[in-house]
Structures are given as C-alpha cells and as structure tokens.
Amino acid sequence: QVQLVESGGGLVQAGGSLRLSCAASGSNFSRFATGWFRQAPGKEREFVAAISWTGGSTRYAGSMKGRFTISRDNAKNTVYLQMNSLKPEDTAVYFCAAKIGGATSGNWDTYDYWGQGTQVTVSS
C-alpha cells in the first residue's frame, strides 16, 4: 500500500552531518509509523529511530540518541533523518521502513514496507 524511496546519502567526514529523506507514495501513509534502520556489510540490520504516525512520539537507539533526529511531514509524505556528529561506525546502508499502525517499534520484523536504502559513508 506504500512505496518508499530514500535519498540524501553520501560521503561525509567524521563529525559532519547528513539529512536523509524518505519519500512515500500510496494511501494512508500518514497513519503508518515509520522507522530508520541501517545495515553494514557482514552485520545484522540495526534499529536507528522511529516516529509515530502523528509525529508526536519518537524512539531512538541508545547510540543515536542526541546525534540523530527523526521527523516527518505528512503533508509532503516525507520522513527525515537528520544525522549529526557522524562517526565511521555510522557507515551503512540506511533503510526507511513503514508499519501498519501508528505506534513506534524498534523491531525490524514488525515493519511491512521497506525502501531500497541509501548508502552513508563516514570517513575518518
């Protein structure tokens, strides 16, 4: 019911910032909670952040809290991930995901729709 397309990835120096965007199409996207996950080669998928359908509630992985900020603009059908103070260990493919229902979740298997991902590379 929804298609997600990520953008905004790239190469950045440690300490720098990037803003990822997730553009959604389809019906009832504003009623879906959305999350960001990341996966590096040879590693398991890792939860980054999530936001409720209203945008009023957010959830972050401990290592990201204070550096990353998730937000959404339902009028634009877009979810954002602002990443500051980037570290080399943040290097990964970042995926946008949406789940049926408005509550946040940090569990990847609760999400129903996934984007193709965007590469973020942080150099030391």
PDB file of C-alpha atoms in Angstrom:
ATOM      1  CA  GLN A   1       0.000   0.000   0.000  1.00  0.00           C
ATOM      2  CA  VAL A   2       3.038   2.288   0.201  1.00  0.00           C
ATOM      3  CA  GLN A   3       6.281   2.757  -1.713  1.00  0.00           C
ATOM      4  CA  LEU A   4       9.311   4.264  -0.001  1.00  0.00           C
ATOM      5  CA  VAL A   5      12.311   5.876  -1.683  1.00  0.00           C
ATOM      6  CA  GLU A   6      15.311   7.063   0.325  1.00  0.00           C
ATOM      7  CA  SER A   7      17.692   9.814  -0.689  1.00  0.00           C
ATOM      8  CA  GLY A   8      20.363  12.028   0.813  1.00  0.00           C
ATOM      9  CA  GLY A   9      23.116   9.534   1.463  1.00  0.00           C
ATOM     10  CA  GLY A  10      26.695  10.158   0.513  1.00  0.00           C
ATOM     11  CA  LEU A  11      30.248  10.511   1.724  1.00  0.00           C
ATOM     12  CA  VAL A  12      30.976  12.717   4.701  1.00  0.00           C
ATOM     13  CA  GLN A  13      33.878  13.303   7.053  1.00  0.00           C
ATOM     14  CA  ALA A  14      33.671  12.234  10.669  1.00  0.00           C
ATOM     15  CA  GLY A  15      31.939  14.921  12.667  1.00  0.00           C
ATOM     16  CA  GLY A  16      29.883  16.034   9.710  1.00  0.00           C
ATOM     17  CA  SER A  17      26.162  15.874   9.065  1.00  0.00           C
ATOM     18  CA  LEU A  18      23.738  14.397   6.581  1.00  0.00           C
ATOM     19  CA  ARG A  19      19.995  14.610   6.194  1.00  0.00           C
ATOM     20  CA  LEU A  20      18.235  11.588   4.785  1.00  0.00           C
ATOM     21  CA  SER A  21      14.796  11.777   3.238  1.00  0.00           C
ATOM     22  CA  CYS A  22      12.208   9.079   2.726  1.00  0.00           C
ATOM     23  CA  ALA A  23       9.549   9.941   0.183  1.00  0.00           C
ATOM     24  CA  ALA A  24       6.400   7.876   0.343  1.00  0.00           C
ATOM     25  CA  SER A  25       3.633   7.218  -2.113  1.00  0.00           C
ATOM     26  CA  GLY A  26       0.454   5.301  -1.586  1.00  0.00           C
ATOM     27  CA  SER A  27      -2.599   5.540   0.558  1.00  0.00           C
ATOM     28  CA  ASN A  28      -2.780   6.142   4.285  1.00  0.00           C
ATOM     29  CA  PHE A  29       0.919   6.759   4.745  1.00  0.00           C
ATOM     30  CA  SER A  30       0.200   9.379   7.374  1.00  0.00           C
ATOM     31  CA  ARG A  31      -1.331   6.638   9.517  1.00  0.00           C
ATOM     32  CA  PHE A  32       1.807   4.493   9.391  1.00  0.00           C
ATOM     33  CA  ALA A  33       4.602   4.637  11.886  1.00  0.00           C
ATOM     34  CA  THR A  34       7.975   4.952  10.199  1.00  0.00           C
ATOM     35  CA  GLY A  35      11.434   3.814  11.168  1.00  0.00           C
ATOM     36  CA  TRP A  36      15.015   4.023  10.015  1.00  0.00           C
ATOM     37  CA  PHE A  37      17.292   1.011  10.100  1.00  0.00           C
ATOM     38  CA  ARG A  38      20.830   0.524   8.914  1.00  0.00           C
ATOM     39  CA  GLN A  39      22.950  -2.387   7.808  1.00  0.00           C
ATOM     40  CA  ALA A  40      26.663  -2.603   7.194  1.00  0.00           C
ATOM     41  CA  PRO A  41      28.268  -5.427   5.184  1.00  0.00           C
ATOM     42  CA  GLY A  42      28.538  -8.553   7.276  1.00  0.00           C
ATOM     43  CA  LYS A  43      26.429  -7.106  10.076  1.00  0.00           C
ATOM     44  CA  GLU A  44      22.839  -7.538  11.115  1.00  0.00           C
ATOM     45  CA  ARG A  45      20.221  -4.905  10.481  1.00  0.00           C
ATOM     46  CA  GLU A  46      20.209  -2.349  13.275  1.00  0.00           C
ATOM     47  CA  PHE A  47      17.440  -0.114  14.524  1.00  0.00           C
ATOM     48  CA  VAL A  48      18.141   3.610  14.310  1.00  0.00           C
ATOM     49  CA  ALA A  49      14.981   5.599  15.018  1.00  0.00           C
ATOM     50  CA  ALA A  50      11.219   5.521  14.674  1.00  0.00           C
ATOM     51  CA  ILE A  51       8.371   8.009  14.690  1.00  0.00           C
ATOM     52  CA  SER A  52       4.654   7.573  15.245  1.00  0.00           C
ATOM     53  CA  TRP A  53       2.093   8.400  12.595  1.00  0.00           C
ATOM     54  CA  THR A  54       1.266  11.670  14.302  1.00  0.00           C
ATOM     55  CA  GLY A  55       4.909  12.607  14.671  1.00  0.00           C
ATOM     56  CA  GLY A  56       4.321  13.132  18.357  1.00  0.00           C
ATOM     57  CA  SER A  57       6.320  10.162  19.607  1.00  0.00           C
ATOM     58  CA  THR A  58       9.832   9.131  18.691  1.00  0.00           C
ATOM     59  CA  ARG A  59      12.143   6.293  19.607  1.00  0.00           C
ATOM     60  CA  TYR A  60      15.914   6.078  19.209  1.00  0.00           C
ATOM     61  CA  ALA A  61      18.583   3.503  19.637  1.00  0.00           C
ATOM     62  CA  GLY A  62      20.838   4.444  22.524  1.00  0.00           C
ATOM     63  CA  SER A  63      23.893   5.133  20.394  1.00  0.00           C
ATOM     64  CA  MET A  64      21.963   7.508  18.146  1.00  0.00           C
ATOM     65  CA  LYS A  65      20.042   9.493  20.721  1.00  0.00           C
ATOM     66  CA  GLY A  66      21.374  13.016  20.903  1.00  0.00           C
ATOM     67  CA  ARG A  67      23.021  12.809  17.479  1.00  0.00           C
ATOM     68  CA  PHE A  68      20.168  11.760  15.208  1.00  0.00           C
ATOM     69  CA  THR A  69      16.722  13.293  14.887  1.00  0.00           C
ATOM     70  CA  ILE A  70      13.760  11.746  13.107  1.00  0.00           C
ATOM     71  CA  SER A  71      10.870  13.862  11.896  1.00  0.00           C
ATOM     72  CA  ARG A  72       8.039  13.696   9.415  1.00  0.00           C
ATOM     73  CA  ASP A  73       5.952  15.990   7.299  1.00  0.00           C
ATOM     74  CA  ASN A  74       2.750  14.197   6.468  1.00  0.00           C
ATOM     75  CA  ALA A  75       1.643  16.958   4.115  1.00  0.00           C
ATOM     76  CA  LYS A  76       4.687  16.127   1.986  1.00  0.00           C
ATOM     77  CA  ASN A  77       4.553  12.375   2.620  1.00  0.00           C
ATOM     78  CA  THR A  78       8.160  12.534   3.729  1.00  0.00           C
ATOM     79  CA  VAL A  79      10.152  11.310   6.712  1.00  0.00           C
ATOM     80  CA  TYR A  80      13.577  12.694   7.561  1.00  0.00           C
ATOM     81  CA  LEU A  81      16.598  11.567   9.494  1.00  0.00           C
ATOM     82  CA  GLN A  82      18.982  14.338  10.493  1.00  0.00           C
ATOM     83  CA  MET A  83      22.346  12.862  11.394  1.00  0.00           C
ATOM     84  CA  ASN A  84      24.919  14.965  13.205  1.00  0.00           C
ATOM     85  CA  SER A  85      28.331  14.218  14.665  1.00  0.00           C
ATOM     86  CA  LEU A  86      28.722  11.289  12.334  1.00  0.00           C
ATOM     87  CA  LYS A  87      31.247   8.604  13.149  1.00  0.00           C
ATOM     88  CA  PRO A  88      32.921   5.993  10.945  1.00  0.00           C
ATOM     89  CA  GLU A  89      30.850   3.321  12.671  1.00  0.00           C
ATOM     90  CA  ASP A  90      27.739   5.010  11.264  1.00  0.00           C
ATOM     91  CA  THR A  91      28.766   3.818   7.806  1.00  0.00           C
ATOM     92  CA  ALA A  92      25.974   1.619   6.466  1.00  0.00           C
ATOM     93  CA  VAL A  93      23.089   1.406   4.072  1.00  0.00           C
ATOM     94  CA  TYR A  94      20.192   3.229   5.668  1.00  0.00           C
ATOM     95  CA  PHE A  95      16.684   1.929   5.077  1.00  0.00           C
ATOM     96  CA  CYS A  96      13.369   3.625   5.569  1.00  0.00           C
ATOM     97  CA  ALA A  97      10.518   1.399   6.697  1.00  0.00           C
ATOM     98  CA  ALA A  98       6.833   1.792   7.456  1.00  0.00           C
ATOM     99  CA  LYS A  99       4.499  -0.318   9.516  1.00  0.00           C
ATOM    100  CA  ILE A 100       0.767  -0.651   9.615  1.00  0.00           C
ATOM    101  CA  GLY A 101      -0.438   1.120  12.704  1.00  0.00           C
ATOM    102  CA  GLY A 102       0.733   4.297  14.302  1.00  0.00           C
ATOM    103  CA  ALA A 103       2.875   3.117  17.211  1.00  0.00           C
ATOM    104  CA  THR A 104       6.649   3.172  17.059  1.00  0.00           C
ATOM    105  CA  SER A 105       8.689  -0.018  17.026  1.00  0.00           C
ATOM    106  CA  GLY A 106      12.366  -0.864  17.095  1.00  0.00           C
ATOM    107  CA  ASN A 107      11.843  -4.376  15.754  1.00  0.00           C
ATOM    108  CA  TRP A 108      12.508  -4.789  12.054  1.00  0.00           C
ATOM    109  CA  ASP A 109      10.119  -7.707  11.689  1.00  0.00           C
ATOM    110  CA  THR A 110       7.158  -5.540  12.685  1.00  0.00           C
ATOM    111  CA  TYR A 111       7.560  -3.332   9.614  1.00  0.00           C
ATOM    112  CA  ASP A 112       5.588  -4.004   6.461  1.00  0.00           C
ATOM    113  CA  TYR A 113       7.202  -1.827   3.790  1.00  0.00           C
ATOM    114  CA  TRP A 114      10.829  -1.068   3.006  1.00  0.00           C
ATOM    115  CA  GLY A 115      12.743   1.244   0.750  1.00  0.00           C
ATOM    116  CA  GLN A 116      15.790   0.225  -1.259  1.00  0.00           C
ATOM    117  CA  GLY A 117      18.227   2.026   1.009  1.00  0.00           C
ATOM    118  CA  THR A 118      20.748   4.817   0.641  1.00  0.00           C
ATOM    119  CA  GLN A 119      24.469   4.497   1.317  1.00  0.00           C
ATOM    120  CA  VAL A 120      26.066   6.587   4.037  1.00  0.00           C
ATOM    121  CA  THR A 121      29.842   6.504   4.268  1.00  0.00           C
ATOM    122  CA  VAL A 122      31.685   8.328   7.028  1.00  0.00           C
ATOM    123  CA  SER A 123      35.423   8.688   6.589  1.00  0.00           C
ATOM    124  CA  SER A 124      37.842   9.091   9.459  1.00  0.00           C
TER     125      SER A 124
END
